[in-house]
Amino acid sequence: MPSLLEALERKYFTDCQLENLNDDDAAAETEKIISIYIPRLPPLLSVPELLVLNDCDIDCAGDFEAIKEKCRRVRELDLAQNKLNDWQEVFHILEHMPRVEFVNLSKNHLVGPICNPTTLPTNSLRSMVLNGTYLDWPCVEVLLDNLPLLEELHLSLNDYKEVLIDSIEFAASGGAGGGGSGSTQGEDDVNEGEEMINELCANVDDNNDEVSVRVERNDSKQSDSHILNSNNTTTATTATTTETETDTERAAAAADVEAIAETEIETTPTTPPPTPTSPTGSCYTESKCKHIQPHRKLKTLHFTGNPVESWLEICRLGRVFPSLENLVLADCPIKAIQTDAATNVNNNDCPTACVEDVEMSHKTECPHKHFHNLLFLNLSYSNISTWDDIDQIAKFPKLRNLRVKNWPLWERLECTEHERRQLLIARLPNVSLLNGGGVISADEREDAERAFIRHYMDKPEWERPKRYDELVTKHGKLDPLVNINLKPEKRLKVFITYKEKTETRLLDVYCTVGDLKTRLEKLIDLPANKMRLYYVDQDFKEFGPELMKYPNKRLYSYNIQAGDEIIIDEKK
């Protein structure tokens, strides 16, 4: 299998010539073709800015110095459908292409693991495509740590059923709620925290007992403060572990101006070894999810085709990428745009020390809480089947562009596509682009909102959504539309006159002139081919009768009304 260097040399630096031909065959071939002189181009010194080497069986990089010389202009690199399987090799490639901004590694065997590189692979990479690589979440975390400027990430078709990284902030939020405490109070709180820690260290023995310290606050002077988070929970098995975690406790106590008033120490029987702590200070559990720092540069995430069903997993993505503006979740079998507080608090999801914080964070969590900057959302081909989920989507504060095609909900609606679009527009006041169509104009929105009111005005009050009352307040109570039927009446009473005799008959206006003649044979003793019919409009008698000479013309095309007259004359 070729290296990357060999593949690009084969594509960009090999002269075009006739090969595998002897002299006689070459002479014969030359006689058959017309020669056109083309000036020889100077040899390439470097490859173009867009380097496409997909499906070339590349499994390694080759000479890195030669790559750096030839690829110094490359800004976009496409290495999809190759045989790369070593992330260190990928990092070295990016390191020797300092100007690369986009890289496509889809359908390579890059399943991991990834070791942290000693230096950043590149400072210019903005977009990475990892579709169909089945990259596990620890590898995604390492990539996010080493690509801090990444703005666009593609993780489609990776068979993700869960999102096993999260970014729950454990830092105290006392600045917002406890603004009344001064610097003196803060110093006293720190001193009390140190006294608590010293007391804890004195009570830890050499046995492998686990000591859980929970700090509570009851002082009325600190009523606005909150309970310290997981940094106040210490697990000790040996004296060395206790000293390390005590240092962490000291740092947390010194940084928190919200003081500690009371300390309660509980001792429990021996348990499994404590959950390790990552270098960044966040909690980690090998069984479920990894808590990482939020990646605030990423703005576009493609997550198409992953079998995620719960919106809770999507909320994890929102917490990891708080600046997200474009989110593509097409072909993901999401069942509802809502979170279940009961499923959020799960001891398997987060370390024991973090469960209480997760409970407090998730009990009041809204589906749109972590998507304050989201502008575009694609939820086509989801398994959503209720209008309540559309109402939840309407609460995304900045959402302007939405795609919701091929939902089970649309298959159950007994309405036209235009009526369905109107119901969607009326429920989504902030969305200006829907399902890839043009910008929703003010007139279209007003028509949709009025149609929405009339759609629900005759329904029971318990079936009306909350949006109905909002639109009635905006447009007022509307009268139902008049049902205007422009179709002609099927049967009319007209006068039939033959010679001196006139009778009233019920006439089918959808029959033809020829059919009428056939039916009149039973009324008068005259064959149809001997009849000549005249139509007399009662409102325009002064213009005289009109000859009905076309046998295939239908009667309603004469604008026949009740009370008009048809005169039968015999052909001579």
PDB file of C-alpha atoms in Angstrom, residues 266-384:
ATOM      1  CA  GLU A 266     -19.313   9.960  58.203  1.00  0.00           C
ATOM      2  CA  THR A 267     -17.318   6.755  58.095  1.00  0.00           C
ATOM      3  CA  THR A 268     -18.490   3.810  55.991  1.00  0.00           C
ATOM      4  CA  PRO A 269     -17.197   0.249  55.523  1.00  0.00           C
ATOM      5  CA  THR A 270     -14.505  -0.572  52.986  1.00  0.00           C
ATOM      6  CA  THR A 271     -15.623   0.023  49.395  1.00  0.00           C
ATOM      7  CA  PRO A 272     -13.958  -0.365  45.968  1.00  0.00           C
ATOM      8  CA  PRO A 273     -11.037   1.980  45.201  1.00  0.00           C
ATOM      9  CA  PRO A 274     -11.952   5.649  44.749  1.00  0.00           C
ATOM     10  CA  THR A 275     -12.858   7.087  41.387  1.00  0.00           C
ATOM     11  CA  PRO A 276      -9.745   8.571  39.761  1.00  0.00           C
ATOM     12  CA  THR A 277      -9.489  12.254  39.100  1.00  0.00           C
ATOM     13  CA  SER A 278      -8.380  13.588  35.737  1.00  0.00           C
ATOM     14  CA  PRO A 279      -5.491  16.066  35.513  1.00  0.00           C
ATOM     15  CA  THR A 280      -7.937  18.854  34.864  1.00  0.00           C
ATOM     16  CA  GLY A 281      -9.760  18.151  38.108  1.00  0.00           C
ATOM     17  CA  SER A 282     -12.980  16.777  36.578  1.00  0.00           C
ATOM     18  CA  CYS A 283     -14.502  13.495  37.704  1.00  0.00           C
ATOM     19  CA  TYR A 284     -14.253  10.363  35.603  1.00  0.00           C
ATOM     20  CA  THR A 285     -15.975   7.004  35.523  1.00  0.00           C
ATOM     21  CA  GLU A 286     -14.784   4.247  33.253  1.00  0.00           C
ATOM     22  CA  SER A 287     -18.180   2.595  33.157  1.00  0.00           C
ATOM     23  CA  LYS A 288     -20.165   5.420  31.620  1.00  0.00           C
ATOM     24  CA  CYS A 289     -19.279   9.037  30.861  1.00  0.00           C
ATOM     25  CA  LYS A 290     -16.221  11.247  30.987  1.00  0.00           C
ATOM     26  CA  HIS A 291     -16.568  14.784  32.317  1.00  0.00           C
ATOM     27  CA  ILE A 292     -14.488  17.169  30.244  1.00  0.00           C
ATOM     28  CA  GLN A 293     -14.048  20.892  29.860  1.00  0.00           C
ATOM     29  CA  PRO A 294     -16.470  22.558  27.409  1.00  0.00           C
ATOM     30  CA  HIS A 295     -15.167  23.199  23.904  1.00  0.00           C
ATOM     31  CA  ARG A 296     -16.333  26.752  23.236  1.00  0.00           C
ATOM     32  CA  LYS A 297     -15.019  27.238  19.685  1.00  0.00           C
ATOM     33  CA  LEU A 298     -17.083  24.554  17.946  1.00  0.00           C
ATOM     34  CA  LYS A 299     -20.043  26.035  16.057  1.00  0.00           C
ATOM     35  CA  THR A 300     -21.104  23.266  13.643  1.00  0.00           C
ATOM     36  CA  LEU A 301     -21.711  19.610  14.505  1.00  0.00           C
ATOM     37  CA  HIS A 302     -22.925  16.928  12.081  1.00  0.00           C
ATOM     38  CA  PHE A 303     -24.324  13.893  13.914  1.00  0.00           C
ATOM     39  CA  THR A 304     -26.348  12.297  11.111  1.00  0.00           C
ATOM     40  CA  GLY A 305     -27.254   8.616  11.088  1.00  0.00           C
ATOM     41  CA  ASN A 306     -26.354   7.735  14.674  1.00  0.00           C
ATOM     42  CA  PRO A 307     -28.929   5.551  16.518  1.00  0.00           C
ATOM     43  CA  VAL A 308     -29.505   8.016  19.362  1.00  0.00           C
ATOM     44  CA  GLU A 309     -33.067   7.947  20.700  1.00  0.00           C
ATOM     45  CA  SER A 310     -32.959  10.134  23.816  1.00  0.00           C
ATOM     46  CA  TRP A 311     -32.753  13.915  23.764  1.00  0.00           C
ATOM     47  CA  LEU A 312     -30.774  13.649  27.003  1.00  0.00           C
ATOM     48  CA  GLU A 313     -27.783  12.472  24.936  1.00  0.00           C
ATOM     49  CA  ILE A 314     -28.153  15.503  22.671  1.00  0.00           C
ATOM     50  CA  CYS A 315     -28.164  17.737  25.760  1.00  0.00           C
ATOM     51  CA  ARG A 316     -24.737  16.323  26.597  1.00  0.00           C
ATOM     52  CA  LEU A 317     -23.528  17.597  23.231  1.00  0.00           C
ATOM     53  CA  GLY A 318     -25.033  20.979  24.057  1.00  0.00           C
ATOM     54  CA  ARG A 319     -23.095  21.128  27.324  1.00  0.00           C
ATOM     55  CA  VAL A 320     -19.814  20.088  25.685  1.00  0.00           C
ATOM     56  CA  PHE A 321     -20.290  22.591  22.821  1.00  0.00           C
ATOM     57  CA  PRO A 322     -22.006  25.644  24.366  1.00  0.00           C
ATOM     58  CA  SER A 323     -21.343  27.859  21.305  1.00  0.00           C
ATOM     59  CA  LEU A 324     -23.061  25.492  18.869  1.00  0.00           C
ATOM     60  CA  GLU A 325     -24.845  27.301  16.018  1.00  0.00           C
ATOM     61  CA  ASN A 326     -25.543  24.484  13.531  1.00  0.00           C
ATOM     62  CA  LEU A 327     -26.642  21.009  14.620  1.00  0.00           C
ATOM     63  CA  VAL A 328     -27.504  18.268  12.107  1.00  0.00           C
ATOM     64  CA  LEU A 329     -29.359  15.293  13.617  1.00  0.00           C
ATOM     65  CA  ALA A 330     -30.923  13.924  10.439  1.00  0.00           C
ATOM     66  CA  ASP A 331     -31.768  10.214  10.392  1.00  0.00           C
ATOM     67  CA  CYS A 332     -31.378   9.890  14.171  1.00  0.00           C
ATOM     68  CA  PRO A 333     -34.346   7.990  15.724  1.00  0.00           C
ATOM     69  CA  ILE A 334     -34.984  10.614  18.402  1.00  0.00           C
ATOM     70  CA  LYS A 335     -38.381   9.988  19.971  1.00  0.00           C
ATOM     71  CA  ALA A 336     -39.088  13.292  21.720  1.00  0.00           C
ATOM     72  CA  ILE A 337     -37.611  16.750  22.365  1.00  0.00           C
ATOM     73  CA  GLN A 338     -37.691  16.420  26.128  1.00  0.00           C
ATOM     74  CA  THR A 339     -35.564  15.213  29.018  1.00  0.00           C
ATOM     75  CA  ASP A 340     -36.541  12.905  31.847  1.00  0.00           C
ATOM     76  CA  ALA A 341     -35.217  14.050  35.221  1.00  0.00           C
ATOM     77  CA  ALA A 342     -35.525  10.521  36.549  1.00  0.00           C
ATOM     78  CA  THR A 343     -33.133   9.169  33.939  1.00  0.00           C
ATOM     79  CA  ASN A 344     -30.702  12.035  34.291  1.00  0.00           C
ATOM     80  CA  VAL A 345     -29.814  11.139  37.882  1.00  0.00           C
ATOM     81  CA  ASN A 346     -28.117   7.801  37.446  1.00  0.00           C
ATOM     82  CA  ASN A 347     -25.285   6.549  39.583  1.00  0.00           C
ATOM     83  CA  ASN A 348     -23.855   4.776  36.558  1.00  0.00           C
ATOM     84  CA  ASP A 349     -23.727   7.965  34.540  1.00  0.00           C
ATOM     85  CA  CYS A 350     -21.540   9.970  36.894  1.00  0.00           C
ATOM     86  CA  PRO A 351     -19.174   9.308  39.778  1.00  0.00           C
ATOM     87  CA  THR A 352     -20.632   8.998  43.258  1.00  0.00           C
ATOM     88  CA  ALA A 353     -19.153  12.341  44.258  1.00  0.00           C
ATOM     89  CA  CYS A 354     -20.994  14.075  41.422  1.00  0.00           C
ATOM     90  CA  VAL A 355     -24.464  12.562  41.735  1.00  0.00           C
ATOM     91  CA  GLU A 356     -25.852  15.281  44.016  1.00  0.00           C
ATOM     92  CA  ASP A 357     -24.626  18.022  41.661  1.00  0.00           C
ATOM     93  CA  VAL A 358     -26.090  16.220  38.660  1.00  0.00           C
ATOM     94  CA  GLU A 359     -29.431  15.985  40.448  1.00  0.00           C
ATOM     95  CA  MET A 360     -29.486  19.691  41.213  1.00  0.00           C
ATOM     96  CA  SER A 361     -28.453  20.532  37.653  1.00  0.00           C
ATOM     97  CA  HIS A 362     -30.895  18.275  35.832  1.00  0.00           C
ATOM     98  CA  LYS A 363     -34.080  18.522  37.863  1.00  0.00           C
ATOM     99  CA  THR A 364     -34.948  21.847  36.260  1.00  0.00           C
ATOM    100  CA  GLU A 365     -33.277  21.167  32.899  1.00  0.00           C
ATOM    101  CA  CYS A 366     -35.161  22.206  29.775  1.00  0.00           C
ATOM    102  CA  PRO A 367     -34.608  20.622  26.349  1.00  0.00           C
ATOM    103  CA  HIS A 368     -33.283  23.915  24.974  1.00  0.00           C
ATOM    104  CA  LYS A 369     -31.275  24.986  28.019  1.00  0.00           C
ATOM    105  CA  HIS A 370     -27.846  24.294  26.502  1.00  0.00           C
ATOM    106  CA  PHE A 371     -28.585  25.597  22.984  1.00  0.00           C
ATOM    107  CA  HIS A 372     -28.694  29.354  23.486  1.00  0.00           C
ATOM    108  CA  ASN A 373     -26.748  30.050  20.262  1.00  0.00           C
ATOM    109  CA  LEU A 374     -28.347  27.460  17.976  1.00  0.00           C
ATOM    110  CA  LEU A 375     -29.384  28.944  14.609  1.00  0.00           C
ATOM    111  CA  PHE A 376     -29.898  25.845  12.435  1.00  0.00           C
ATOM    112  CA  LEU A 377     -31.361  22.464  13.432  1.00  0.00           C
ATOM    113  CA  ASN A 378     -31.978  19.466  11.172  1.00  0.00           C
ATOM    114  CA  LEU A 379     -34.261  16.792  12.657  1.00  0.00           C
ATOM    115  CA  SER A 380     -35.474  15.140   9.444  1.00  0.00           C
ATOM    116  CA  TYR A 381     -36.252  11.414   9.529  1.00  0.00           C
ATOM    117  CA  SER A 382     -36.649  11.385  13.315  1.00  0.00           C
ATOM    118  CA  ASN A 383     -39.250   9.320  15.188  1.00  0.00           C
ATOM    119  CA  ILE A 384     -41.090  12.315  16.627  1.00  0.00           C
TER     120      ILE A 384
END
